[in-house]
Amino acid sequence: MNEYLKAAFDEAKAGLKEGGIPIGAVIVYDGKIIGRGHNRRVQNNSAILHAEMDALENAGRLSASVYKNCTLYTTLSPCAMCSGAIILYQIPHVVIGENKTFTGEEKLLQSRGVKLEVLQDKECILLMQEFIQNNPRLWNEDIGV
């Protein structure tokens, strides 16, 4: 696991420890993490605070030229909402920890020119498999089922 995916994974574990859904993300610009976050839907009673959205929020208001030169690392394949934000801010590269437990809008991202790398990281897979098995109702709520 590279250092940036590890940072996203640490965010996912922090979310789980807080009683939330264990998905984490970081945004990297020029070799530095400029935004980090984890799914906070449960913790903040939010409809939209997925990990990627939290990382964008925590990166703050930046010029489009910054986002156009970033890589987003996420422990799980981005959903439609998060993919829309990636497209909106023209983030060109997304590294996905795994997409076995959930495959988001990867085809949409690719159709818009986003380079995707899916790592199928064993730790990311195991974390989500255990969470989904133990919390199916909460998981289904998070993905809109």
Coordinates of C-alpha atoms in Angstrom, one line a residue:
M1 CA 0.0 0.0 0.0
N2 CA 1.6 3.3 -1.0
E3 CA 1.7 6.2 1.4
Y4 CA -1.3 8.1 -0.1
L5 CA -3.6 5.1 -0.1
K6 CA -2.3 4.3 3.4
A7 CA -3.4 7.9 4.4
A8 CA -6.8 7.2 2.9
F9 CA -7.1 3.9 4.6
D10 CA -6.2 5.5 7.9
E11 CA -9.1 7.9 7.3
A12 CA -11.4 5.0 6.6
K13 CA -10.4 3.4 9.9
A14 CA -11.0 6.7 11.7
G15 CA -14.5 6.8 10.3
L16 CA -15.2 3.3 11.5
K17 CA -13.9 4.1 15.0
E18 CA -16.3 7.1 15.1
G19 CA -19.2 4.7 14.3
G20 CA -19.3 5.6 10.6
I21 CA -18.8 3.9 7.2
P22 CA -15.1 3.0 6.7
I23 CA -14.3 4.8 3.5
G24 CA -11.4 7.3 3.3
A25 CA -9.9 9.6 0.7
V26 CA -7.0 12.0 0.2
I27 CA -6.2 14.6 -2.5
V28 CA -2.6 15.0 -3.5
Y29 CA -1.1 18.0 -5.2
D30 CA 2.6 18.3 -6.0
G31 CA 3.4 15.4 -3.7
K32 CA 1.6 16.7 -0.7
I33 CA -1.8 15.8 0.8
I34 CA -3.9 18.9 0.5
G35 CA -7.2 17.4 1.6
R36 CA -8.2 14.3 3.6
G37 CA -11.5 13.0 4.7
H38 CA -13.7 10.0 5.5
N39 CA -17.3 9.2 5.2
R40 CA -19.1 11.2 7.8
R41 CA -22.8 10.6 6.9
V42 CA -23.5 9.0 10.2
Q43 CA -21.4 11.2 12.4
N44 CA -22.7 14.5 10.9
N45 CA -26.2 13.3 10.0
S46 CA -25.4 14.2 6.4
A47 CA -26.9 13.0 3.1
I48 CA -23.8 13.9 1.1
L49 CA -20.6 13.7 3.2
H50 CA -18.9 10.8 1.5
A51 CA -15.1 10.4 1.9
E52 CA -14.3 12.1 -1.4
M53 CA -16.6 15.0 -0.6
D54 CA -15.1 15.4 2.8
A55 CA -11.6 15.5 1.4
L56 CA -12.7 18.2 -1.1
E57 CA -14.3 20.1 1.7
N58 CA -11.2 19.9 3.8
A59 CA -8.9 20.9 0.9
G60 CA -10.9 24.1 0.9
R61 CA -11.6 26.6 -1.9
L62 CA -8.8 26.2 -4.4
S63 CA -8.4 27.4 -7.9
A64 CA -9.4 25.1 -10.7
S65 CA -5.7 25.0 -11.8
V66 CA -4.8 23.2 -8.6
Y67 CA -7.5 20.5 -8.9
K68 CA -6.6 19.9 -12.5
N69 CA -3.2 18.8 -11.3
C70 CA -4.3 16.5 -8.4
T71 CA -4.6 12.8 -7.8
L72 CA -7.4 11.6 -5.6
Y73 CA -6.8 8.4 -3.6
T74 CA -9.9 6.6 -2.3
T75 CA -10.3 3.3 -0.5
L76 CA -13.5 2.5 -2.5
S77 CA -14.7 3.1 -6.1
P78 CA -16.4 6.6 -6.2
C79 CA -20.2 6.7 -6.4
A80 CA -22.2 8.9 -8.8
M81 CA -22.1 11.9 -6.5
C82 CA -18.4 11.8 -5.8
S83 CA -17.7 11.0 -9.5
G84 CA -19.6 14.2 -10.4
A85 CA -17.4 16.2 -8.1
I86 CA -14.3 14.7 -9.6
I87 CA -15.6 15.6 -13.1
L88 CA -16.7 19.1 -12.0
Y89 CA -13.2 20.0 -10.6
Q90 CA -11.5 18.1 -13.4
I91 CA -9.4 15.9 -11.2
P92 CA -7.5 13.9 -13.8
H93 CA -6.3 10.9 -11.8
V94 CA -8.1 8.7 -9.3
V95 CA -6.4 5.8 -7.5
I96 CA -9.0 3.3 -6.1
G97 CA -8.1 1.0 -3.3
E98 CA -10.8 -1.6 -4.4
N99 CA -13.9 -2.0 -6.4
K100 CA -14.8 -5.6 -5.5
T101 CA -17.3 -4.7 -2.8
F102 CA -18.7 -1.7 -4.8
T103 CA -18.1 -0.5 -8.3
G104 CA -19.0 3.1 -8.7
E105 CA -19.2 5.3 -11.8
E106 CA -15.8 4.2 -13.2
K107 CA -17.1 4.1 -16.8
L108 CA -18.4 7.6 -16.4
L109 CA -15.1 8.9 -15.1
Q110 CA -13.2 7.2 -17.9
S111 CA -15.5 8.6 -20.5
R112 CA -14.6 12.0 -19.2
G113 CA -10.9 11.4 -19.5
V114 CA -10.1 10.6 -15.9
K115 CA -7.3 8.1 -15.5
L116 CA -8.2 5.3 -13.0
E117 CA -6.0 2.9 -11.2
V118 CA -7.7 0.1 -9.3
L119 CA -5.4 -1.6 -6.9
Q120 CA -7.6 -4.3 -5.4
D121 CA -5.8 -3.8 -2.0
K122 CA -6.5 -6.7 0.3
E123 CA -6.8 -4.5 3.4
C124 CA -9.4 -2.2 1.7
I125 CA -11.4 -5.2 0.5
L126 CA -11.4 -6.9 3.9
L127 CA -12.4 -3.7 5.7
M128 CA -15.4 -3.2 3.5
Q129 CA -16.4 -6.8 3.4
E130 CA -16.5 -7.0 7.2
F131 CA -18.4 -3.7 7.4
I132 CA -21.0 -4.7 4.8
Q133 CA -21.6 -8.1 6.4
N134 CA -22.0 -6.5 9.9
N135 CA -24.0 -3.4 8.8
P136 CA -26.0 -4.2 5.7
R137 CA -28.8 -1.7 6.4
L138 CA -26.4 1.2 6.9
W139 CA -24.4 0.2 3.9
N140 CA -27.5 0.1 1.7
E141 CA -28.5 3.5 3.0
D142 CA -25.1 4.9 2.0
I143 CA -25.3 3.7 -1.5
G144 CA -28.9 4.7 -2.0
V145 CA -30.6 1.2 -1.9

